[in-house]
Structure formats: structure tokens, C-alpha cells
Short mmCIF file of C-alpha atoms in Angstrom, two decimals:
data_model
loop_
_atom_site.label_atom_id
_atom_site.label_comp_id
_atom_site.label_asym_id
_atom_site.label_seq_id
_atom_site.Cartn_x
_atom_site.Cartn_y
_atom_site.Cartn_z
CA MET A 68 -0.03 0.00 -0.02
CA PHE A 69 2.94 2.32 -0.89
CA LYS A 70 3.42 5.30 1.44
CA ASN A 71 -0.07 5.22 2.84
CA ASN A 72 0.48 1.67 3.80
CA ASN A 73 3.63 2.62 5.74
CA PHE A 74 1.59 5.25 7.37
CA ILE A 75 -0.96 2.62 8.54
CA GLN A 76 1.79 0.27 9.59
CA TYR A 77 3.57 3.07 11.45
CA SER A 78 0.40 4.15 13.12
CA ILE A 79 -0.67 0.67 14.20
CA ILE A 80 2.80 -0.42 15.50
CA ASN A 81 3.40 2.89 17.33
CA THR A 82 -0.05 3.18 18.86
CA LEU A 83 0.09 -0.36 20.12
CA SER A 84 3.58 -0.07 21.51
CA PHE A 85 2.65 3.27 23.12
CA LEU A 86 -0.40 1.66 24.79
CA LYS A 87 1.69 -1.28 25.92
CA GLU A 88 4.44 0.94 27.38
CA SER A 89 2.28 3.63 28.94
CA VAL A 90 -0.76 1.70 30.10
CA PHE A 91 0.43 -1.73 30.75
CA ALA A 92 4.04 -1.42 31.82
CA ASP A 93 4.24 -1.36 35.60
CA GLU A 94 7.98 -1.05 35.44
CA TYR A 95 8.40 1.54 38.12
CA ALA A 96 5.40 0.44 40.18
CA LEU A 97 7.18 -2.93 40.61
CA LYS A 98 10.43 -1.34 41.96
CA LYS A 99 11.07 -1.51 45.65
CA GLY A 100 11.15 2.28 46.30
CA PHE A 101 9.66 4.46 48.99
CA LEU A 102 6.30 5.35 47.37
CA GLN A 103 5.87 1.87 46.03
CA SER A 104 5.98 0.51 49.66
CA LEU A 105 3.15 2.76 50.89
CA ASP A 106 -0.45 1.70 51.21
CA PRO A 107 -2.05 2.79 47.90
CA ARG A 108 -5.06 4.22 49.66
CA LEU A 109 -3.03 6.54 51.93
CA LYS A 110 -0.72 7.36 49.06
CA THR A 111 -3.71 8.39 46.86
CA ILE A 112 -5.41 10.44 49.60
CA THR A 113 -2.18 12.20 50.51
CA PHE A 114 -1.40 13.02 46.90
CA LEU A 115 -4.93 14.27 46.39
CA LEU A 116 -4.28 16.51 49.43
CA PHE A 117 -1.15 17.86 47.80
CA LEU A 118 -3.04 18.45 44.58
CA ILE A 119 -5.79 20.42 46.33
CA GLN A 120 -3.24 22.51 48.19
CA ILE A 121 -1.40 23.31 45.04
CA LEU A 122 -4.60 24.76 43.65
CA PHE A 123 -4.73 27.34 46.43
CA ILE A 124 -1.07 28.31 46.74
CA LYS A 125 -0.39 31.92 45.82
CA ASP A 126 3.39 31.95 46.35
CA ILE A 127 5.57 30.63 43.59
CA PHE A 128 8.32 29.70 46.05
CA ILE A 129 5.91 27.39 48.06
CA LEU A 130 5.13 25.70 44.75
CA LEU A 131 8.79 25.38 44.02
CA GLY A 132 9.28 23.84 47.43
CA LEU A 133 6.56 21.30 46.75
CA TYR A 134 8.05 20.53 43.27
CA VAL A 135 11.43 19.83 45.00
CA ILE A 136 9.70 17.51 47.44
CA CYS A 137 7.98 15.77 44.46
CA LEU A 138 11.40 15.30 42.77
CA LEU A 139 12.92 13.98 45.99
CA LEU A 140 10.07 11.55 46.37
CA ALA A 141 10.64 10.36 42.80
CA TYR A 142 14.33 9.90 43.59
CA LEU A 143 13.63 7.87 46.74
CA SER A 144 11.22 5.78 44.71
CA LYS A 145 13.95 4.76 42.37
CA ILE A 146 12.52 6.66 39.44
CA ASN A 147 14.97 7.66 36.73
CA LEU A 148 14.75 11.49 37.09
CA TRP A 149 15.38 12.10 33.41
CA PHE A 150 12.43 9.82 32.53
CA PHE A 151 10.31 11.51 35.15
CA LEU A 152 11.15 15.02 33.88
CA GLU A 153 10.48 13.94 30.28
CA ARG A 154 7.13 12.45 31.27
CA THR A 155 5.96 15.51 33.20
CA TRP A 156 7.33 18.19 30.96
CA ILE A 157 5.63 16.75 27.91
CA PHE A 158 2.27 17.72 29.37
CA ILE A 159 3.19 21.14 30.58
CA PRO A 160 3.29 22.98 27.22
CA LEU A 161 0.08 21.27 26.24
CA PHE A 162 -1.85 22.33 29.36
CA SER A 163 -0.42 25.57 30.39
CA LEU A 164 2.15 27.22 28.11
CA PHE A 165 -0.31 28.09 25.37
CA ILE A 166 -2.72 29.49 27.82
CA ALA A 167 -0.06 31.29 29.93
CA VAL A 168 1.91 32.97 27.13
CA PRO A 169 -0.79 35.60 26.22
CA ALA A 170 -1.26 36.43 29.90
CA ILE A 171 2.23 37.93 30.14
CA PHE A 172 1.27 40.82 27.88
CA SER A 173 -0.37 44.03 28.95
CA ILE A 174 -3.41 43.42 26.70
CA PHE A 175 -4.50 40.72 29.10
CA THR A 176 -2.70 41.65 32.31
CA PRO A 177 -2.13 45.43 32.73
CA GLY A 178 0.66 46.44 35.09
CA LYS A 179 4.28 47.60 35.42
CA ALA A 180 5.96 47.25 32.06
CA LEU A 181 9.12 45.03 32.04
CA MET A 182 9.95 45.01 28.39
CA SER A 183 8.35 45.77 25.10
CA LEU A 184 8.39 43.76 21.83
CA ASN A 185 7.62 44.95 18.30
CA ILE A 186 6.20 42.10 16.23
CA LEU A 187 5.07 43.07 12.65
CA GLY A 188 4.38 46.61 13.78
CA LEU A 189 2.37 45.44 16.78
CA LYS A 190 3.77 46.70 20.06
CA LEU A 191 3.49 44.11 22.86
CA ILE A 192 4.36 44.93 26.40
CA ILE A 193 5.33 42.37 28.93
CA THR A 194 4.17 43.24 32.41
CA GLN A 195 5.55 42.24 35.72
CA GLN A 196 2.13 41.21 36.91
CA GLY A 197 1.56 39.28 33.73
CA LEU A 198 4.86 37.50 33.96
CA PHE A 199 4.35 36.62 37.66
CA GLY A 200 0.82 35.36 36.97
CA ALA A 201 1.94 33.25 34.03
CA SER A 202 4.95 31.80 35.98
CA LEU A 203 2.68 30.98 38.97
CA PHE A 204 0.23 29.20 36.58
CA VAL A 205 2.94 27.23 34.80
CA MET A 206 4.57 26.29 38.16
CA ARG A 207 1.18 25.24 39.57
CA VAL A 208 0.51 22.98 36.54
CA THR A 209 4.05 21.59 36.63
CA THR A 210 3.80 20.69 40.29
CA SER A 211 0.30 19.16 39.87
CA VAL A 212 1.25 17.16 36.85
CA SER A 213 4.44 15.88 38.53
CA PHE A 214 2.49 14.71 41.61
CA ALA A 215 -0.17 13.04 39.37
CA VAL A 216 2.44 11.35 37.24
CA LEU A 217 4.39 10.24 40.32
CA LEU A 218 1.30 8.63 41.82
CA SER A 219 0.44 6.85 38.56
CA ILE A 220 3.96 5.44 37.88
CA THR A 221 4.63 4.25 41.42
CA THR A 222 1.19 2.54 41.90
CA LYS A 223 0.17 -0.61 40.10
CA HIS A 224 -2.84 0.10 37.86
CA PHE A 225 -4.98 -2.53 39.57
CA GLU A 226 -4.14 -0.99 42.97
CA LEU A 227 -5.29 2.41 41.75
CA LEU A 228 -8.53 0.78 40.63
CA LYS A 229 -8.97 -0.87 44.03
CA VAL A 230 -8.43 2.51 45.63
CA LEU A 231 -11.63 3.71 43.88
CA GLN A 232 -13.47 1.58 46.38
CA ILE A 233 -12.70 3.98 49.23
CA PHE A 234 -14.35 6.69 47.30
CA LYS A 235 -17.57 4.65 47.27
CA ILE A 236 -17.42 4.14 43.54
CA PRO A 237 -19.84 1.20 42.74
CA GLN A 238 -18.08 -2.13 42.72
CA ILE A 239 -19.51 -3.07 39.47
CA PHE A 240 -17.89 -0.04 37.83
CA VAL A 241 -14.49 -0.78 39.34
CA MET A 242 -14.72 -4.32 38.19
CA THR A 243 -15.81 -3.37 34.66
CA VAL A 244 -12.84 -0.92 34.33
CA GLY A 245 -10.59 -3.71 35.62
CA MET A 246 -11.88 -6.11 32.96
CA CYS A 247 -11.44 -3.44 30.25
CA TYR A 248 -7.87 -3.02 31.37
CA ARG A 249 -7.34 -6.73 31.16
CA TYR A 250 -8.97 -7.22 27.74
CA ILE A 251 -7.67 -4.15 26.01
CA TYR A 252 -4.21 -5.88 26.08
CA LEU A 253 -5.69 -9.00 24.63
CA PHE A 254 -7.20 -7.03 21.78
CA ILE A 255 -3.97 -5.15 21.18
CA GLU A 256 -2.30 -8.53 20.69
CA ILE A 257 -5.02 -9.67 18.41
CA VAL A 258 -4.68 -6.50 16.35
CA GLU A 259 -0.89 -6.95 16.19
CA ASN A 260 -1.13 -10.59 15.17
CA THR A 261 -3.81 -9.94 12.62
CA TYR A 262 -1.71 -7.17 11.06
CA LEU A 263 1.25 -9.58 10.87
CA ALA A 264 -0.88 -12.33 9.37
CA ILE A 265 -2.14 -9.90 6.63
CA LYS A 266 1.40 -8.66 6.03
CA SER A 267 2.72 -12.29 5.70
CA ARG A 268 0.06 -13.06 3.07
CA VAL A 269 -0.31 -9.90 1.10
CA GLY A 270 2.95 -8.20 1.65
CA THR A 271 3.22 -4.48 2.14
CA LYS A 272 2.37 -3.36 -1.37
CA ILE A 273 -1.39 -3.49 -1.86
CA HIS A 274 -3.72 -1.01 -3.37
CA TYR A 275 -5.23 1.39 -0.88
CA LYS A 276 -8.78 0.25 -1.69
CA SER A 277 -7.81 -3.30 -0.74
CA GLY A 278 -6.15 -1.89 2.30
CA GLN A 279 -9.31 -0.16 3.33
CA ARG A 280 -11.28 -3.33 2.80
CA ILE A 281 -8.85 -5.28 4.94
CA ILE A 282 -8.93 -2.66 7.74
CA ALA A 283 -12.80 -2.66 7.59
CA TRP A 284 -12.86 -6.46 7.78
CA ASN A 285 -10.50 -6.35 10.69
CA ILE A 286 -12.67 -3.96 12.59
CA ALA A 287 -15.64 -6.26 11.99
CA PHE A 288 -13.64 -9.24 13.08
CA LEU A 289 -12.47 -7.58 16.25
CA TRP A 290 -16.08 -6.58 17.09
CA GLN A 291 -17.17 -10.19 16.58
CA ARG A 292 -14.31 -11.49 18.76
CA SER A 293 -15.12 -9.02 21.55
CA TYR A 294 -18.84 -9.93 21.42
CA GLN A 295 -17.97 -13.68 21.70
CA LEU A 296 -15.54 -12.96 24.48
CA ASN A 297 -18.07 -10.90 26.35
CA GLU A 298 -20.53 -13.84 26.30
CA ASN A 299 -17.84 -16.39 27.43
CA VAL A 300 -16.41 -14.27 30.12
CA TYR A 301 -19.88 -13.86 31.61
CA LYS A 302 -20.29 -17.62 31.56
CA ALA A 303 -16.93 -17.93 33.29
CA MET A 304 -18.03 -15.53 35.98
CA LEU A 305 -21.29 -17.39 36.48
CA SER A 306 -19.48 -20.66 36.67
CA ARG A 307 -17.63 -19.36 39.74
CA GLY A 308 -20.67 -18.11 41.55
CA TYR A 309 -21.15 -14.59 40.28
CA LEU A 310 -24.73 -13.37 41.04
CA GLY A 311 -24.51 -9.79 39.66
CA LYS A 312 -23.10 -8.26 42.83
CA PRO A 313 -19.29 -8.44 42.75
CA VAL A 314 -17.52 -9.06 46.02
CA VAL A 315 -13.91 -8.05 46.32
CA LEU A 316 -11.19 -8.62 48.98
CA ASP A 317 -9.99 -5.56 50.74
CA ASP A 318 -6.39 -6.68 51.59
CA PHE A 319 -4.81 -3.26 52.11
CA LYS A 320 -2.81 -2.96 55.33
CA ILE A 321 -1.57 0.16 57.05
CA LYS A 322 1.90 -0.21 58.33
CA THR A 323 4.17 1.96 60.59
CA LYS A 324 5.79 3.41 57.49
CA ASP A 325 2.40 4.56 56.31
CA LYS A 326 1.70 6.32 59.57
CA MET A 327 5.07 8.02 59.39
CA TRP A 328 4.31 9.18 55.90
CA LEU A 329 0.89 10.48 57.09
CA SER A 330 2.59 12.44 59.83
CA LEU A 331 5.15 13.93 57.33
CA VAL A 332 2.35 14.93 55.02
CA ALA A 333 0.54 16.57 57.86
CA ILE A 334 3.66 18.57 58.83
CA ILE A 335 4.23 19.59 55.13
CA SER A 336 0.63 20.57 54.72
CA GLY A 337 0.70 22.61 57.96
CA LEU A 338 3.78 24.44 56.85
CA VAL A 339 2.34 25.12 53.37
CA PHE A 340 -0.86 26.48 54.90
CA TYR A 341 1.11 28.70 57.31
CA PHE A 342 3.40 30.23 54.66
CA ASN A 343 0.60 30.56 52.19
CA ASN A 344 -1.59 32.51 54.62
CA ARG A 345 0.81 34.59 56.70
CA MET B 25 -28.80 -44.62 42.96
CA ASP B 26 -25.16 -45.68 42.66
CA ASN B 27 -24.02 -42.21 43.84
CA LEU B 28 -25.02 -40.72 40.56
CA ILE B 29 -23.82 -37.21 40.05
CA PHE B 30 -25.13 -36.51 36.53
CA GLU B 31 -27.82 -38.31 34.68
CA LEU B 32 -28.58 -36.97 31.22
CA LYS B 33 -31.48 -38.52 29.32
CA ASP B 34 -32.13 -37.67 25.64
CA VAL B 35 -30.63 -34.22 25.86
CA TYR B 36 -30.93 -31.88 22.83
CA PHE B 37 -29.42 -28.46 22.47
CA SER B 38 -29.19 -26.09 19.52
CA TYR B 39 -27.58 -22.53 19.21
CA LEU B 40 -30.10 -19.80 18.39
CA GLY B 41 -32.63 -22.64 17.98
CA LYS B 42 -31.35 -23.59 14.56
CA TYR B 43 -27.72 -24.88 14.83
CA PRO B 44 -27.83 -28.28 16.57
CA ALA B 45 -25.04 -28.89 18.97
CA LEU B 46 -26.27 -31.96 20.91
CA ASN B 47 -28.62 -34.58 19.49
CA GLY B 48 -30.05 -36.99 22.11
CA ILE B 49 -27.32 -37.39 24.57
CA ASP B 50 -27.54 -40.03 27.36
CA ILE B 51 -24.76 -39.97 29.97
CA LYS B 52 -24.43 -41.19 33.54
CA VAL B 53 -21.64 -39.98 35.79
CA LYS B 54 -21.01 -41.64 39.17
CA GLN B 55 -19.27 -40.04 42.03
CA GLY B 56 -15.49 -40.34 41.86
CA GLU B 57 -15.49 -41.50 38.28
CA LYS B 58 -13.15 -40.31 35.58
CA ILE B 59 -14.95 -39.53 32.37
CA ALA B 60 -13.44 -38.48 29.04
CA VAL B 61 -15.35 -37.00 26.13
CA ILE B 62 -13.67 -37.24 22.83
CA GLY B 63 -14.67 -36.26 19.31
CA ALA B 64 -13.72 -34.18 16.35
CA ASN B 65 -13.92 -30.36 16.45
CA GLY B 66 -17.50 -29.17 16.45
CA SER B 67 -18.91 -32.45 17.67
CA GLY B 68 -20.59 -30.80 20.72
CA LYS B 69 -18.10 -31.58 23.47
CA SER B 70 -17.81 -28.06 24.89
CA THR B 71 -21.51 -27.61 24.70
CA LEU B 72 -21.98 -30.68 26.78
CA LEU B 73 -19.52 -29.41 29.38
CA HIS B 74 -21.37 -26.04 29.52
CA ILE B 75 -24.59 -27.91 30.04
CA LEU B 76 -23.09 -29.93 32.85
CA ASP B 77 -21.93 -26.69 34.50
CA ALA B 78 -25.47 -25.28 33.99
CA LEU B 79 -24.25 -22.36 31.98
CA ILE B 80 -26.64 -23.26 29.20
CA PHE B 81 -29.80 -25.44 29.42
CA PRO B 82 -31.11 -28.14 27.01
CA ASP B 83 -33.91 -27.52 24.59
CA LYS B 84 -35.21 -30.94 25.31
CA GLY B 85 -34.42 -33.84 27.52
CA ASN B 86 -33.83 -34.35 31.21
CA ILE B 87 -30.84 -33.69 33.43
CA LYS B 88 -30.47 -34.76 37.02
CA VAL B 89 -27.65 -33.55 39.20
CA PHE B 90 -26.97 -35.02 42.64
CA GLY B 91 -30.38 -36.70 42.32
CA LYS B 92 -32.36 -33.56 41.61
CA GLU B 93 -33.68 -32.22 38.35
CA LEU B 94 -31.55 -29.43 36.89
CA LYS B 95 -33.62 -26.58 35.57
CA GLU B 96 -32.83 -22.98 34.65
CA GLU B 97 -35.39 -21.51 37.06
CA ASN B 98 -33.60 -23.30 39.94
CA PHE B 99 -30.81 -20.84 39.56
CA ASN B 100 -33.10 -17.97 40.51
CA ASN B 101 -32.76 -19.42 43.98
CA GLU B 102 -29.45 -17.95 45.34
CA ASP B 103 -28.91 -20.86 47.75
CA PHE B 104 -29.38 -23.45 45.09
CA SER B 105 -27.18 -21.59 42.68
CA GLN B 106 -24.28 -21.13 45.18
CA ASN B 107 -24.59 -24.68 46.36
CA PHE B 108 -24.29 -25.93 42.81
CA ARG B 109 -21.32 -23.66 42.02
CA LYS B 110 -19.53 -24.86 45.05
CA LYS B 111 -19.93 -28.51 44.00
CA VAL B 112 -19.32 -28.24 40.28
CA GLY B 113 -16.38 -26.39 38.72
CA LEU B 114 -15.50 -25.85 35.09
CA ILE B 115 -12.19 -25.02 33.66
CA PHE B 116 -12.52 -23.36 30.26
CA GLN B 117 -10.54 -24.30 27.22
CA ASN B 118 -9.30 -20.75 26.70
CA PRO B 119 -7.74 -19.44 29.95
CA ASP B 120 -8.06 -15.85 28.63
CA ILE B 121 -11.81 -16.27 29.08
CA GLN B 122 -11.44 -17.52 32.59
CA LEU B 123 -8.87 -14.98 33.71
CA PHE B 124 -10.77 -11.68 33.61
CA CYS B 125 -9.37 -9.81 36.49
CA PRO B 126 -6.38 -7.45 36.46
CA THR B 127 -4.18 -9.68 38.55
CA VAL B 128 -3.70 -13.45 39.05
CA LYS B 129 -4.56 -13.13 42.76
CA GLU B 130 -7.90 -11.46 42.07
CA ASP B 131 -8.70 -14.04 39.50
CA ILE B 132 -7.99 -16.92 41.82
CA ILE B 133 -10.05 -15.59 44.74
CA PHE B 134 -12.87 -14.38 42.60
CA GLY B 135 -14.87 -17.65 43.00
CA PRO B 136 -14.56 -18.01 46.79
CA LEU B 137 -15.44 -14.32 47.31
CA GLN B 138 -18.60 -14.60 45.22
CA LEU B 139 -19.50 -17.79 47.08
CA GLY B 140 -19.29 -16.06 50.40
CA MET B 141 -16.28 -17.84 51.84
CA GLU B 142 -14.60 -16.40 54.93
CA LYS B 143 -11.61 -14.22 54.13
CA GLU B 144 -9.25 -16.23 56.41
CA GLU B 145 -10.32 -19.45 54.68
CA ILE B 146 -9.72 -17.76 51.26
CA GLN B 147 -6.19 -16.73 52.20
CA LYS B 148 -5.52 -20.23 53.49
CA ARG B 149 -6.78 -21.91 50.37
CA LEU B 150 -5.01 -19.40 48.22
CA LYS B 151 -1.71 -20.27 49.89
CA ASP B 152 -2.31 -24.02 49.47
CA ILE B 153 -3.53 -23.94 45.91
CA THR B 154 -0.73 -21.66 44.65
CA HIS B 155 1.82 -23.89 46.39
CA LEU B 156 0.27 -27.02 44.83
CA LEU B 157 0.44 -25.53 41.38
CA ASP B 158 3.69 -23.71 41.96
CA ILE B 159 2.33 -20.33 41.01
CA GLU B 160 3.08 -18.43 44.20
CA ASN B 161 5.24 -15.90 42.33
CA PHE B 162 2.60 -14.91 39.86
CA LEU B 163 0.06 -13.49 42.39
CA ASP B 164 0.57 -9.80 41.71
CA ARG B 165 1.16 -10.21 37.97
CA SER B 166 -1.42 -9.51 35.33
CA PRO B 167 -2.65 -12.63 33.41
CA HIS B 168 -1.53 -11.09 30.08
CA HIS B 169 2.14 -11.40 31.34
CA LEU B 170 1.85 -15.11 31.65
CA SER B 171 2.68 -17.92 29.19
CA ILE B 172 -0.14 -20.18 27.99
CA GLY B 173 0.99 -22.97 30.43
CA GLU B 174 1.06 -20.52 33.33
CA LYS B 175 -2.33 -19.18 32.41
CA ARG B 176 -3.75 -22.66 32.29
CA LYS B 177 -2.37 -23.38 35.76
CA VAL B 178 -3.86 -20.17 37.13
CA ALA B 179 -7.25 -20.95 35.52
CA MET B 180 -7.08 -24.29 37.26
CA ALA B 181 -6.27 -22.66 40.54
CA SER B 182 -9.25 -20.31 40.14
CA THR B 183 -11.51 -23.30 40.01
CA LEU B 184 -9.72 -25.66 42.34
CA ILE B 185 -9.74 -23.05 45.17
CA ILE B 186 -13.45 -23.59 45.36
CA ASN B 187 -12.77 -27.21 46.12
CA PRO B 188 -15.61 -28.59 43.89
CA ASP B 189 -16.65 -32.23 44.09
CA VAL B 190 -16.94 -32.34 40.34
CA LEU B 191 -14.20 -30.96 38.07
CA ILE B 192 -15.01 -30.39 34.40
CA LEU B 193 -12.16 -29.63 32.13
CA ASP B 194 -12.26 -28.44 28.49
CA GLU B 195 -9.13 -29.46 26.65
CA PRO B 196 -6.82 -29.05 29.67
CA THR B 197 -3.61 -29.97 27.82
CA ALA B 198 -4.24 -28.31 24.45
CA GLY B 199 -1.29 -26.23 23.33
CA LEU B 200 0.88 -27.03 26.30
CA ASP B 201 4.50 -28.26 26.37
CA PRO B 202 4.89 -31.95 27.35
CA LEU B 203 6.12 -31.20 30.92
CA THR B 204 3.29 -28.87 31.80
CA ALA B 205 0.74 -31.26 30.19
CA ARG B 206 2.33 -33.95 32.40
CA HIS B 207 1.91 -31.88 35.50
CA ILE B 208 -1.77 -31.31 34.72
CA VAL B 209 -2.41 -35.06 34.09
CA ASP B 210 -0.65 -35.88 37.39
CA LEU B 211 -2.78 -33.28 39.20
CA LEU B 212 -6.03 -34.75 37.73
CA ILE B 213 -4.98 -38.26 38.89
CA HIS B 214 -4.17 -36.89 42.33
CA LEU B 215 -7.51 -35.07 42.56
CA ASN B 216 -9.39 -38.17 41.47
CA SER B 217 -7.64 -40.19 44.08
CA GLU B 218 -8.92 -37.75 46.66
CA GLY B 219 -12.48 -38.65 45.52
CA LYS B 220 -13.18 -35.91 42.97
CA THR B 221 -15.16 -36.67 39.85
CA ILE B 222 -13.27 -35.68 36.78
CA ILE B 223 -14.96 -34.98 33.44
CA THR B 224 -12.50 -34.05 30.63
CA SER B 225 -12.93 -33.23 27.04
CA THR B 226 -9.78 -33.79 25.08
CA HIS B 227 -8.11 -34.59 21.78
CA ASP B 228 -4.98 -35.92 23.44
CA LEU B 229 -5.58 -39.62 23.07
CA HIS B 230 -2.33 -40.49 24.88
CA ILE B 231 -3.61 -39.11 28.22
CA ILE B 232 -7.05 -40.76 27.91
CA GLU B 233 -6.09 -43.99 29.72
CA GLU B 234 -4.78 -42.10 32.71
CA ILE B 235 -7.56 -39.56 33.09
CA SER B 236 -10.59 -41.69 32.41
CA ASP B 237 -12.29 -44.88 33.25
CA THR B 238 -15.12 -44.34 30.78
CA VAL B 239 -14.84 -42.65 27.41
CA TYR B 240 -17.72 -41.11 25.32
CA VAL B 241 -17.05 -40.72 21.64
CA PHE B 242 -18.95 -37.89 19.91
CA SER B 243 -19.74 -38.03 16.20
CA GLN B 244 -20.03 -35.11 13.79
CA ASP B 245 -23.82 -35.44 13.97
CA LYS B 246 -23.51 -34.44 17.69
CA LYS B 247 -24.41 -37.87 19.07
CA ILE B 248 -22.57 -40.29 21.26
CA ILE B 249 -21.48 -42.91 18.79
CA LYS B 250 -19.83 -45.10 21.39
CA SER B 251 -18.97 -45.28 25.03
CA GLY B 252 -17.02 -47.75 27.09
CA PRO B 253 -13.83 -48.38 29.09
CA SER B 254 -10.93 -46.27 27.81
CA ILE B 255 -8.80 -49.30 26.80
CA GLU B 256 -11.57 -50.72 24.71
CA ILE B 257 -12.28 -47.41 22.91
CA LEU B 258 -8.57 -46.73 22.25
CA LYS B 259 -8.21 -50.15 20.64
CA ASP B 260 -10.98 -49.43 18.19
CA ASP B 261 -8.82 -47.97 15.33
CA GLN B 262 -11.60 -47.80 12.82
CA LEU B 263 -13.84 -45.85 15.24
CA LEU B 264 -11.04 -43.33 16.10
CA ARG B 265 -10.20 -42.95 12.41
CA ASP B 266 -13.85 -42.45 11.41
CA HIS B 267 -14.10 -39.58 13.85
CA ASN B 268 -10.91 -37.69 13.04
CA LEU B 269 -9.18 -38.79 16.30
CA VAL B 270 -6.26 -40.51 14.72
CA HIS B 271 -4.47 -40.17 11.47
CA ILE B 272 -2.05 -42.37 9.55
CA HIS B 273 1.54 -41.21 9.59
CA SER B 274 4.96 -42.63 8.94
CA HIS B 275 8.11 -41.99 10.91
CA HIS B 276 11.61 -43.37 11.45
CA HIS B 277 12.10 -45.51 14.54
CA LYS B 278 14.93 -47.94 15.39
CA GLY B 279 16.14 -47.61 11.78
CA LYS B 280 12.86 -48.61 10.26
CA ILE B 281 10.01 -46.69 8.67
CA HIS B 282 6.82 -47.23 10.73
CA ILE B 283 3.46 -46.51 9.18
CA HIS B 284 0.56 -46.70 11.68
CA PRO B 285 -2.34 -44.83 13.12
CA HIS B 286 -0.98 -42.05 15.25
CA ILE B 287 -2.52 -42.57 18.72
CA HIS B 288 0.65 -42.69 20.91
CA LEU B 289 -0.13 -46.05 22.35
CA ASP B 290 2.14 -49.09 22.83
CA HIS B 291 3.06 -49.64 19.20
CA HIS B 292 6.79 -49.52 19.90
CA THR B 293 6.90 -52.50 22.18
CA ASP B 294 7.46 -55.12 19.45
#
């Protein structure tokens, strides 16, 4: 399928490998680091507390302090710092930079002029208040994203799902999401294998119309497989006594380390509150 | 009553009411018996196992289980349903169907939790069963990280932890390497020696003698064409050949070319 075919091949392979690496690789969550050793419930609650505090912090230096704490926690959790920075800073331009950049100019944030720019005859003035506001916003997003990413990469996905129980999310919802997580991987493998099977039979050079037909046929095939799977999985659940009300085992345990972490978070939160409101 | 566990009389089943899957099946299974169901692909073996596990119900015919009639409406009664699920366990052919939870541990304990077992008892059984099947190290792993043999063991654990009296297995050794297949056969023999009734559907003729006392042969028209002691069935070359269960092949052995039906029995003793 000429260049278009390469495009499809490239898209399929890269999408699947991205999904496998980002969604299914528990590489860091399996390491024996500090955050990995904490009770997932406490970890999630304390991280949520950090995120809420970050929303209300008005001082950029307090945010900077929290960001340093986040990096320190990443280091103690045996996370490759370069990987961590790469992961978190990818999101920051997306979420904040485009929004923050206009805010530095006097058109949006009037105030004390710091410098002026002349772009295509248009005079733009950067204001002190604008720059401060934009920096605070970017720092807030950076710190929030870093904490969120740190939580997700140091916690196994199924543990994060189980944590939803404490927020009184209906069990059936948690179970369904868990099953989706389990079967998306299976379908990724089916898509990969089907693609290889097609490639082995028809090669890479086929007309785009045939290519479209093959892709359409594949989508239909996948739909049919998922429908069959759905029926059979339900039978497998019935066979082991499922009656429509899933029961799960709550096997989380709070250890001394968790209590110490909770105390530390309380102290940090107290200090953040004090410095933010003095 | 001869400790009858299952008694099927003239059972018919069809998918969507138009694709016949079972045509007048009569089977009796006694407590502690080892039963094998063999037949070509699409001969109705899996359908039969699903009927025995009360996942589907016949269009026609009568089924008695533990002396009582098995009807779909009985499963509206929670006590009846839970009691049946505690006594009868099915291991599916495709472990990816049976392992639907995010982790191996959650999959194994799914059954006991739904059946209302005490948490301490579940933990104890989990420890015992994972030790028996040598899968202790997989507990926190996701099923998609396991090999087919490991998945099959976990699927077995997820049913065995319930400790059912009757164990139904759909192609338990399909696609496994010889050593893992051997472990599974040994496990079935061990479970039977402890009094469990074992019903297995398989294509592996070389394990039939060990895992069954009685064999039922299914034909392409979804009927039982013959049943009897495993030795007797395995000796009937014509029957096995007629139902795609053996094929003629040739191979080198002790410097000679052998041509014989491929059933892995004692043809090398001469």
C-alpha cells in the first residue's frame, strides 16, 4: 500500500507499542522504592491533598518547594529522574504554556512594564504582573502534573482501581474498568497478530482500496471477537458463583511506614498552609 | 442410585434454535468417576460441558444432578445456585476467558469471594493452591504477562480453590508443552484419588487412559457414537479414524520406517 501503507503500519505499530508501554508497563510500580512501599489508599489520599493545596497556593516559592519535594520522592522511589522530567514536561506545554503565554502581555494583564516587543508593527508589552501570573500558573501546573504522574507510575494500575473503592465508587464500575484494562491488552495482541498475518500473506504493497477493505474487515472481526468474548467471560463468571453483585477482597494494610508518611504529609501541609496565609 | 452425580437423558441443544449442538445425549456420571469426552472439532463436546456446568440449558431432555432435576429456574434461587457452584467447577478451554481480573490473585479468589467464603479461609486456600500448582510468584502479575501454560495453571487454581466435588475440564492440555501437560495429568490423577469426579474433554488420546475410566465418543452429527472403558475405545482404530481422532503417519524408529495410526499407544513394544 505504498506510502499510505507505511503510514498505517507506522500508526498501528506505534499506537500499540505506546499503549503497551504507557498503560500496561508497571516497570516503576514494581520497583522497591519508597512510594511503592506505601499503602495505595493513603498514598492516593495524601497525593490528592497535595493537589488540592497546590490549587490554592499563591506563592511561587511554596510551589517550587513542593516541586522539589516531588522530585525528592521520585528519587527515593527509584524513578529515573530524566524519565520523570520527560514524562511530566511533555504535558506542561500542552496544558499551560499556550494558555499562559498571552497572559504575560499588557493586553490581558495590565501592570508595570518590564519590556516591550515589536512584532510586525504590533507593540506588545510584557508586564511584571503578567509574567508573575503566568509563572505561577505554569509552576502550579508543573507541580500538579508531577504529583499526578508520580502517583500513577509508582502505583500498580490494579491498585489504583481498587483505591476507587474507598471513594464509594460502585463495585460493578471498578470491576468493569478492571476487565477493560485486562482485555484491551488481549485485543492489542489480536490487532498486532492480525496485522502480521495480513502482512505475511499480502505483503506491504497493496492497493489502498484493498487496504481499506482489509482494515474494515479487521474492525468487524475484532467486534465479533469481543462480542464472543463478552459472552464467554460472563459464563466464566457465572461458573464461579457470580450473581450480579461483585464481591472483592480488601487486603490493604496500614503499616508503621504509612503512619510516618501520614505524619510527614500533615507537617508539610501545615507548613504550606502557614506560609501561604501569613 | 449408585451415587449418581449427573444423569442426562435424551438431551438436545441447539444454538439460536437452529444450529444443533447436541442430539439426544444419554450420559451417567457416578461419584469419583473419571470420564473423558472425545470427538472431532464441532462435535458438541464443549456444549456438553457447559450444560453440565449449568451455563446453558437443554432445549429438550432431562438432566439430574446430585439426584435432583436441573432446571434454569432453579438458579433464581441464590442458595441453590451457590450450592451448585460450590460443588461443580469448570475449567474453560481458553484461559483468557477464565482470567478476567487485572491480577492473578484477584482471579484466583474471585470464586470463593462470590460464594461467600470467609476471608481467612480464602487466604489459606490461596496459599495451598498456589503452592500445589507452583504459581506463588505470579500473584501480583497480570494474566497477560503469563505464558499459556502458566495461564492454564492459574485458570485451574481459580476453579480448584473452590474445592468442587466435580471438576469439568475443557481441553486441559491443548497447546501445552509436554512437561506442563504431564503436571496437569498428574494433578488430575491426584484429585481423582482424593475422591473428585473428573470430566474431561480432550483430543489428546495419549492421556485418555490415565484420566478416564469411561470414554464417550462424539460423532459429527452431535451424538454419542460409542462409550465404554478407555482401553476398549482406544483399541478401536476404525472408530477413532472415522471420527478424526487418529491419522495415519509414517516415521523413522529404530532404523525402520513405521506406518501406523497416530495414537501414541504401545506400538513400539514389538
